[in-house]
Amino acid sequence: MPRSALILVALLLLGSAPAFAQRPAAAQRNIAEAEADCRGAGGRPSLAPEFETVTEVNGDGQPDYVHAFDGLDCQGAATLFCGSAGCPVVLFLSPGYRAQPLGHVQGWSVDRTGSLPVLVLATHGSGCGRSGADGCEVRLAWNGREMARIGAGGRPPRVAAPAPAPNPAPAQPAPGPSGGTKSSAPAAGAAAAPPGQSWALRQIADGRQIALVAGPGVVQAVTVMCHQGVPVAALALRARPPEGPVTLTLAGRSGRASAPLTPGGGPVWVADLRNSAVARLLAGNDASLEVRINGGIQGRLPLQGSTRAVRDALSDCLRF
């Protein structure tokens, strides 16, 4: 069985492989309109990967989209969108994905230290009665209806987060050569419990052990396993990353490590761990690790139980 199919089977066995979310129509229109505006000004538009970040900021477990215009290179009309106040940022929240312009900002990030994520905008000082060089910080958090402004360092409003959307229906088995079906799912009655917030070690059909845990943000699950003598990590993503190279970065008190992700079939993206410190961070002593996809912060990956689970899952293919 090819590597991509095996990893997809492992995730499907555990009920953790979602269907990819398609880019919302409003976000697609925003890209088309921005490129058209650039061409209308005599420029040549080029989108960098950081133009669109898929993240999760309203607590419903579904992908949200951020368009940051500092990632749009309008060659020949470079000042069309951006200036001393920064560049426009537009937010598209699930489930409606209506475009919400957030104004010109000089940078943005997501603070996930509280009960709900906080969108942090760095703005020009003129927006808060200061000189431009001083700058301001605007913090936005979901209040049950919208992203509302909160005080610097303040906590998100104490409101219930939106109810998570139901998991998509499982994929239908593909037709076999004789007209029947061939299914990658386990036999009837086999356990298909989704991963939890603590690392677990489970056995798949061929007797191999895999370690898995639920992920943050757009990362629905992380699975670590050996395949053909190679240590790999497979991430089930809730949304397809933007076109171009995709990089996973983990950071904690013990250090920082990155690994390129390659498509593994469906919503699964795979990292080869042979030449990366990712596996050692996962099996380390930190309580959690910050997870980034192409620089976009997804949240904290819990490491409870990871040391034993990851080491056992990779014992046949990686020496710690």
C-alpha positions as a LaTeX table, in Angstrom:
\begin{tabular}{lrrr}
\hline
Residue & $x$ (\AA) & $y$ (\AA) & $z$ (\AA) \\
\hline
Met1 & 0.00 & 0.00 & 0.00 \\
Pro2 & 1.44 & 3.43 & $-0.86$ \\
Arg3 & 2.53 & 5.72 & 1.93 \\
Ser4 & $-0.23$ & 8.28 & 1.42 \\
Ala5 & $-2.95$ & 5.65 & 1.45 \\
Leu6 & $-1.57$ & 3.98 & 4.58 \\
Ile7 & $-1.50$ & 7.22 & 6.55 \\
Leu8 & $-5.00$ & 8.15 & 5.39 \\
Val9 & $-6.21$ & 4.70 & 6.47 \\
Ala10 & $-4.65$ & 5.20 & 9.90 \\
Leu11 & $-6.52$ & 8.48 & 10.35 \\
Leu12 & $-9.79$ & 7.13 & 8.98 \\
Leu13 & $-9.53$ & 4.17 & 11.36 \\
Leu14 & $-9.65$ & 6.64 & 14.21 \\
Gly15 & $-12.38$ & 8.85 & 12.79 \\
Ser16 & $-10.09$ & 11.86 & 12.58 \\
Ala17 & $-9.80$ & 12.64 & 8.86 \\
Pro18 & $-12.21$ & 15.45 & 7.90 \\
Ala19 & $-13.20$ & 16.58 & 4.46 \\
Phe20 & $-11.30$ & 19.63 & 3.27 \\
Ala21 & $-13.09$ & 22.91 & 3.65 \\
Gln22 & $-13.27$ & 24.75 & 0.36 \\
Arg23 & $-12.23$ & 28.40 & 0.27 \\
Pro24 & $-15.42$ & 30.40 & 0.91 \\
Ala25 & $-16.91$ & 32.22 & $-2.06$ \\
Ala26 & $-16.50$ & 35.59 & $-0.30$ \\
Ala27 & $-12.78$ & 34.95 & 0.25 \\
Gln28 & $-12.38$ & 33.88 & $-3.36$ \\
Arg29 & $-14.12$ & 37.08 & $-4.50$ \\
Asn30 & $-11.86$ & 39.16 & $-2.30$ \\
Ile31 & $-8.78$ & 37.70 & $-3.97$ \\
Ala32 & $-10.22$ & 38.23 & $-7.46$ \\
Glu33 & $-11.20$ & 41.83 & $-6.67$ \\
Ala34 & $-7.79$ & 42.64 & $-5.16$ \\
Glu35 & $-6.00$ & 41.28 & $-8.21$ \\
Ala36 & $-8.37$ & 43.18 & $-10.50$ \\
Asp37 & $-7.76$ & 46.42 & $-8.56$ \\
Cys38 & $-4.01$ & 45.92 & $-8.94$ \\
Arg39 & $-4.30$ & 45.37 & $-12.68$ \\
Gly40 & $-6.62$ & 48.38 & $-12.97$ \\
Ala41 & $-3.88$ & 50.52 & $-11.44$ \\
Gly42 & $-1.38$ & 49.25 & $-14.00$ \\
Gly43 & 0.21 & 46.67 & $-11.69$ \\
Arg44 & 0.92 & 42.96 & $-11.89$ \\
Pro45 & $-0.49$ & 41.10 & $-8.87$ \\
Ser46 & 1.38 & 38.26 & $-7.19$ \\
Leu47 & 0.07 & 36.55 & $-4.05$ \\
Ala48 & 2.54 & 35.31 & $-1.43$ \\
Pro49 & 1.55 & 32.40 & 0.86 \\
Glu50 & 1.11 & 34.80 & 3.80 \\
Phe51 & $-1.69$ & 36.68 & 2.00 \\
Glu52 & $-4.19$ & 34.08 & 3.17 \\
Thr53 & $-4.00$ & 32.43 & 6.59 \\
Val54 & $-6.40$ & 29.67 & 7.57 \\
Thr55 & $-6.90$ & 29.80 & 11.32 \\
Glu56 & $-9.66$ & 29.49 & 13.96 \\
Val57 & $-10.67$ & 32.48 & 16.06 \\
Asn58 & $-14.38$ & 32.22 & 16.97 \\
Gly59 & $-14.28$ & 28.94 & 18.87 \\
Asp60 & $-16.52$ & 26.81 & 16.65 \\
Gly61 & $-13.74$ & 24.49 & 15.50 \\
Gln62 & $-14.21$ & 25.42 & 11.85 \\
Pro63 & $-11.66$ & 27.24 & 9.66 \\
Asp64 & $-11.66$ & 31.03 & 9.51 \\
Tyr65 & $-9.70$ & 33.00 & 6.90 \\
Val66 & $-7.55$ & 36.10 & 7.23 \\
His67 & $-6.44$ & 38.07 & 4.15 \\
Ala68 & $-3.46$ & 40.32 & 4.86 \\
Phe69 & $-2.64$ & 42.61 & 1.95 \\
Asp70 & 1.04 & 42.83 & 2.83 \\
Gly71 & 1.11 & 39.43 & 1.11 \\
Leu72 & $-0.09$ & 40.93 & $-2.19$ \\
Asp73 & 2.76 & 42.22 & $-4.31$ \\
Cys74 & 1.32 & 44.67 & $-6.85$ \\
Gln75 & 4.37 & 45.23 & $-9.04$ \\
Gly76 & 4.16 & 48.60 & $-10.75$ \\
Ala77 & 1.67 & 50.00 & $-8.22$ \\
Ala78 & 3.30 & 49.08 & $-4.93$ \\
Thr79 & 1.53 & 51.75 & $-2.85$ \\
Leu80 & $-1.97$ & 50.93 & $-4.08$ \\
Phe81 & $-2.98$ & 49.04 & $-0.93$ \\
Cys82 & $-0.37$ & 49.78 & 1.73 \\
Gly83 & 1.15 & 52.90 & 3.27 \\
Ser84 & 2.52 & 54.22 & 6.54 \\
Ala85 & $-0.62$ & 53.00 & 8.34 \\
Gly86 & 0.06 & 49.46 & 7.17 \\
Cys87 & $-1.94$ & 47.19 & 4.89 \\
Pro88 & $-5.59$ & 46.13 & 4.86 \\
Val89 & $-6.66$ & 42.99 & 6.68 \\
Val90 & $-9.97$ & 41.26 & 5.97 \\
Leu91 & $-11.47$ & 38.54 & 8.18 \\
Phe92 & $-13.87$ & 35.78 & 7.06 \\
Leu93 & $-15.51$ & 33.98 & 9.99 \\
Ser94 & $-17.31$ & 30.66 & 9.84 \\
Pro95 & $-20.03$ & 29.76 & 9.22 \\
Gly96 & $-21.24$ & 32.69 & 7.11 \\
Tyr97 & $-17.83$ & 33.89 & 5.87 \\
Arg98 & $-18.96$ & 37.47 & 5.33 \\
Ala99 & $-16.03$ & 39.79 & 4.56 \\
Gln100 & $-15.14$ & 41.87 & 7.65 \\
Pro101 & $-12.55$ & 44.56 & 6.86 \\
Leu102 & $-10.39$ & 45.28 & 9.92 \\
Gly103 & $-8.73$ & 48.38 & 8.49 \\
His104 & $-5.04$ & 49.02 & 7.87 \\
Val105 & $-2.70$ & 47.25 & 10.26 \\
Gln106 & 1.06 & 46.95 & 10.59 \\
Gly107 & 0.88 & 43.37 & 11.77 \\
Trp108 & $-1.45$ & 40.83 & 13.31 \\
Ser109 & $-1.33$ & 37.68 & 15.42 \\
Val110 & $-3.59$ & 35.36 & 17.42 \\
Asp111 & $-3.25$ & 35.17 & 21.21 \\
Arg112 & $-4.42$ & 31.74 & 22.39 \\
Thr113 & $-3.48$ & 31.98 & 26.06 \\
Gly114 & $-7.09$ & 32.50 & 27.20 \\
Ser115 & $-10.31$ & 30.53 & 26.97 \\
Leu116 & $-10.99$ & 31.86 & 23.47 \\
Pro117 & $-8.55$ & 33.16 & 20.87 \\
Val118 & $-7.85$ & 36.90 & 20.71 \\
Leu119 & $-7.02$ & 38.53 & 17.38 \\
Val120 & $-4.29$ & 41.11 & 18.02 \\
Leu121 & $-3.83$ & 43.96 & 15.53 \\
Ala122 & $-0.81$ & 46.28 & 15.54 \\
Thr123 & $-1.97$ & 49.65 & 14.20 \\
His124 & $-0.61$ & 53.11 & 13.40 \\
Gly125 & $-0.35$ & 55.42 & 16.43 \\
Ser126 & $-2.80$ & 57.92 & 14.93 \\
Gly127 & $-5.58$ & 55.46 & 15.66 \\
Cys128 & $-5.17$ & 55.93 & 19.41 \\
Gly129 & $-4.05$ & 59.55 & 19.69 \\
Arg130 & $-0.33$ & 58.83 & 19.57 \\
Ser131 & 2.38 & 59.59 & 17.10 \\
Gly132 & 2.56 & 57.14 & 14.22 \\
Ala133 & 5.82 & 55.68 & 15.45 \\
Asp134 & 4.36 & 54.77 & 18.86 \\
Gly135 & 1.74 & 52.42 & 17.49 \\
Cys136 & $-1.30$ & 50.85 & 19.12 \\
Glu137 & $-2.60$ & 47.38 & 19.85 \\
Val138 & $-6.21$ & 46.44 & 19.15 \\
Arg139 & $-7.50$ & 43.17 & 20.61 \\
Leu140 & $-10.62$ & 41.47 & 19.28 \\
Ala141 & $-12.43$ & 38.43 & 20.72 \\
Trp142 & $-15.62$ & 36.57 & 19.84 \\
Asn143 & $-18.55$ & 37.59 & 22.06 \\
Gly144 & $-21.11$ & 35.13 & 20.71 \\
Arg145 & $-22.20$ & 37.45 & 17.88 \\
Glu146 & $-19.08$ & 39.16 & 16.50 \\
Met147 & $-15.41$ & 39.90 & 17.08 \\
Ala148 & $-15.61$ & 42.62 & 19.74 \\
Arg149 & $-12.88$ & 44.92 & 20.97 \\
Ile150 & $-11.46$ & 44.17 & 24.44 \\
Gly151 & $-8.93$ & 46.03 & 26.55 \\
Ala152 & $-5.20$ & 45.48 & 26.20 \\
Gly153 & $-4.37$ & 42.29 & 28.05 \\
Gly154 & $-8.05$ & 41.82 & 28.86 \\
Arg155 & $-9.85$ & 38.53 & 28.85 \\
Pro156 & $-12.35$ & 37.50 & 26.18 \\
Pro157 & $-16.01$ & 37.98 & 27.12 \\
Arg158 & $-17.49$ & 35.15 & 29.17 \\
Val159 & $-19.87$ & 33.82 & 26.58 \\
Ala160 & $-20.51$ & 30.41 & 25.18 \\
Ala161 & $-18.55$ & 29.64 & 22.04 \\
Pro162 & $-20.49$ & 28.66 & 18.93 \\
Ala163 & $-21.43$ & 25.00 & 18.87 \\
Pro164 & $-18.96$ & 22.98 & 16.80 \\
Ala165 & $-20.27$ & 21.89 & 13.43 \\
Pro166 & $-20.95$ & 18.14 & 13.11 \\
Asn167 & $-18.19$ & 16.00 & 11.64 \\
Pro168 & $-18.57$ & 15.39 & 7.90 \\
Ala169 & $-19.94$ & 12.07 & 6.77 \\
Pro170 & $-17.26$ & 9.42 & 6.22 \\
Ala171 & $-16.00$ & 8.95 & 2.69 \\
Gln172 & $-17.77$ & 6.27 & 0.65 \\
Pro173 & $-15.66$ & 3.18 & $-0.19$ \\
Ala174 & $-14.25$ & 3.12 & $-3.71$ \\
Pro175 & $-15.59$ & 0.57 & $-6.20$ \\
Gly176 & $-13.44$ & $-2.56$ & $-6.54$ \\
Pro177 & $-12.39$ & $-4.20$ & $-9.77$ \\
Ser178 & $-15.29$ & $-6.68$ & $-9.66$ \\
Gly179 & $-17.94$ & $-4.06$ & $-9.09$ \\
Gly180 & $-17.99$ & $-4.49$ & $-5.31$ \\
Thr181 & $-16.33$ & $-2.16$ & $-2.87$ \\
Lys182 & $-13.00$ & $-2.06$ & $-1.18$ \\
Ser183 & $-12.98$ & $-0.16$ & 2.08 \\
Ser184 & $-10.10$ & 1.24 & 4.10 \\
Ala185 & $-12.34$ & 1.34 & 7.18 \\
Pro186 & $-12.01$ & $-1.29$ & 9.91 \\
Ala187 & $-14.42$ & $-4.17$ & 10.16 \\
Ala188 & $-17.80$ & $-3.59$ & 11.75 \\
Gly189 & $-17.54$ & $-3.15$ & 15.47 \\
Ala190 & $-13.95$ & $-1.90$ & 15.37 \\
Ala191 & $-13.23$ & 1.09 & 17.57 \\
Ala192 & $-13.16$ & 4.44 & 15.80 \\
Ala193 & $-12.85$ & 6.82 & 18.72 \\
Pro194 & $-11.50$ & 10.24 & 17.74 \\
Pro195 & $-8.25$ & 11.41 & 19.31 \\
Gly196 & $-8.39$ & 13.28 & 22.61 \\
Gln197 & $-6.39$ & 15.98 & 24.34 \\
Ser198 & $-3.90$ & 13.44 & 25.73 \\
Trp199 & $-1.59$ & 11.38 & 23.53 \\
Ala200 & $-2.72$ & 7.80 & 22.99 \\
Leu201 & $-0.95$ & 4.76 & 21.57 \\
Arg202 & $-3.12$ & 2.60 & 19.32 \\
Gln203 & $-2.62$ & $-0.35$ & 17.01 \\
Ile204 & $-3.72$ & $-0.37$ & 13.38 \\
Ala205 & $-4.74$ & $-3.35$ & 11.27 \\
Asp206 & $-1.21$ & $-4.44$ & 10.31 \\
Gly207 & $-0.12$ & $-4.55$ & 13.96 \\
Arg208 & 1.79 & $-1.29$ & 13.82 \\
Gln209 & 1.53 & 1.17 & 16.70 \\
Ile210 & 0.67 & 4.83 & 16.13 \\
Ala211 & 0.62 & 7.76 & 18.54 \\
Leu212 & $-2.06$ & 10.40 & 18.12 \\
Val213 & $-3.65$ & 13.45 & 19.70 \\
Ala214 & $-6.23$ & 16.10 & 18.82 \\
Gly215 & $-4.69$ & 19.25 & 17.35 \\
Pro216 & $-5.36$ & 22.99 & 17.65 \\
Gly217 & $-6.80$ & 25.44 & 15.11 \\
Val218 & $-7.01$ & 23.98 & 11.62 \\
Val219 & $-5.07$ & 20.90 & 12.74 \\
Gln220 & $-7.74$ & 18.37 & 13.63 \\
Ala221 & $-5.37$ & 15.54 & 14.57 \\
Val222 & $-1.67$ & 14.66 & 14.70 \\
Thr223 & $-0.54$ & 11.06 & 14.16 \\
Val224 & 3.06 & 9.80 & 14.54 \\
Met225 & 4.12 & 6.43 & 13.13 \\
Cys226 & 6.75 & 4.40 & 11.28 \\
His227 & 6.21 & 3.63 & 7.62 \\
Gln228 & 8.67 & 1.58 & 5.60 \\
Gly229 & 11.35 & 2.37 & 8.14 \\
Val230 & 10.70 & 6.12 & 8.02 \\
Pro231 & 9.42 & 8.15 & 11.00 \\
Val232 & 6.52 & 10.36 & 9.87 \\
Ala233 & 3.96 & 12.73 & 11.35 \\
Ala234 & 0.59 & 13.01 & 9.63 \\
Leu235 & $-1.63$ & 16.04 & 10.18 \\
Ala236 & $-5.35$ & 15.93 & 9.38 \\
Leu237 & $-6.21$ & 19.51 & 8.42 \\
Arg238 & $-9.65$ & 21.10 & 8.44 \\
Ala239 & $-8.81$ & 23.30 & 5.45 \\
Arg240 & $-6.45$ & 23.08 & 2.50 \\
Pro241 & $-3.34$ & 25.24 & 2.90 \\
Pro242 & $-2.67$ & 27.97 & 0.32 \\
Glu243 & $-0.77$ & 26.98 & $-2.81$ \\
Gly244 & 3.00 & 26.71 & $-2.47$ \\
Pro245 & 5.34 & 25.20 & 0.13 \\
Val246 & 3.74 & 24.21 & 3.44 \\
Thr247 & 5.81 & 24.14 & 6.63 \\
Leu248 & 5.00 & 22.83 & 10.10 \\
Thr249 & 6.76 & 24.59 & 12.98 \\
Leu250 & 6.67 & 23.55 & 16.63 \\
Ala251 & 8.09 & 25.70 & 19.43 \\
Gly252 & 8.40 & 25.32 & 23.18 \\
Arg253 & 10.77 & 25.87 & 26.07 \\
Ser254 & 12.98 & 23.03 & 24.80 \\
Gly255 & 13.47 & 24.58 & 21.39 \\
Arg256 & 11.98 & 25.06 & 17.97 \\
Ala257 & 11.79 & 22.74 & 14.96 \\
Ser258 & 10.29 & 22.82 & 11.48 \\
Ala259 & 9.52 & 20.25 & 8.82 \\
Pro260 & 8.05 & 20.58 & 5.33 \\
Leu261 & 4.60 & 19.07 & 4.82 \\
Thr262 & 3.68 & 17.21 & 1.64 \\
Pro263 & 0.21 & 16.09 & 0.50 \\
Gly264 & $-0.64$ & 12.65 & 1.85 \\
Gly265 & $-4.06$ & 12.15 & 0.31 \\
Gly266 & $-7.34$ & 13.93 & 1.11 \\
Pro267 & $-6.97$ & 16.19 & 4.15 \\
Val268 & $-3.74$ & 14.54 & 5.31 \\
Trp269 & $-0.35$ & 16.30 & 5.12 \\
Val270 & 2.82 & 14.39 & 5.96 \\
Ala271 & 6.17 & 15.36 & 7.50 \\
Asp272 & 9.29 & 13.17 & 7.17 \\
Leu273 & 10.88 & 13.34 & 10.64 \\
Arg274 & 14.29 & 11.87 & 9.82 \\
Asn275 & 16.10 & 15.19 & 9.43 \\
Ser276 & 14.05 & 17.27 & 11.86 \\
Ala277 & 13.93 & 17.78 & 15.61 \\
Val278 & 10.11 & 17.62 & 15.52 \\
Ala279 & 9.96 & 14.07 & 16.91 \\
Arg280 & 12.26 & 14.93 & 19.80 \\
Leu281 & 10.16 & 17.96 & 20.70 \\
Leu282 & 7.00 & 15.85 & 20.62 \\
Ala283 & 8.61 & 13.29 & 22.92 \\
Gly284 & 10.14 & 15.95 & 25.17 \\
Asn285 & 9.23 & 17.32 & 28.57 \\
Asp286 & 7.31 & 20.47 & 27.60 \\
Ala287 & 3.66 & 20.67 & 28.69 \\
Ser288 & 2.64 & 21.88 & 25.22 \\
Leu289 & 4.08 & 23.22 & 21.98 \\
Glu290 & 3.04 & 26.17 & 19.85 \\
Val291 & 1.94 & 25.00 & 16.40 \\
Arg292 & 2.38 & 27.09 & 13.28 \\
Ile293 & 1.44 & 26.30 & 9.68 \\
Asn294 & 3.33 & 28.55 & 7.26 \\
Gly295 & 3.92 & 30.94 & 10.15 \\
Gly296 & 0.24 & 31.16 & 11.14 \\
Ile297 & $-0.25$ & 30.35 & 14.84 \\
Gln298 & $-2.80$ & 27.54 & 15.30 \\
Gly299 & $-2.59$ & 27.23 & 19.08 \\
Arg300 & $-0.96$ & 24.87 & 21.59 \\
Leu301 & $-0.51$ & 21.14 & 21.03 \\
Pro302 & $-0.83$ & 19.27 & 24.35 \\
Leu303 & 1.99 & 16.87 & 25.23 \\
Gln304 & 0.39 & 14.95 & 28.08 \\
Gly305 & 1.40 & 11.33 & 27.58 \\
Ser306 & 3.45 & 12.14 & 24.49 \\
Thr307 & 6.87 & 10.97 & 25.70 \\
Arg308 & 5.97 & 7.31 & 25.96 \\
Ala309 & 3.45 & 7.29 & 23.09 \\
Val310 & 5.75 & 8.95 & 20.54 \\
Arg311 & 8.81 & 6.94 & 21.56 \\
Asp312 & 6.89 & 3.65 & 21.37 \\
Ala313 & 5.31 & 4.52 & 18.01 \\
Leu314 & 8.72 & 5.39 & 16.51 \\
Ser315 & 10.81 & 2.75 & 18.29 \\
Asp316 & 11.34 & 0.73 & 15.09 \\
Cys317 & 12.46 & 3.64 & 12.93 \\
Leu318 & 14.01 & 6.39 & 15.07 \\
Arg319 & 16.60 & 6.33 & 17.81 \\
Phe320 & 16.07 & 8.99 & 20.48 \\
\hline
\end{tabular}
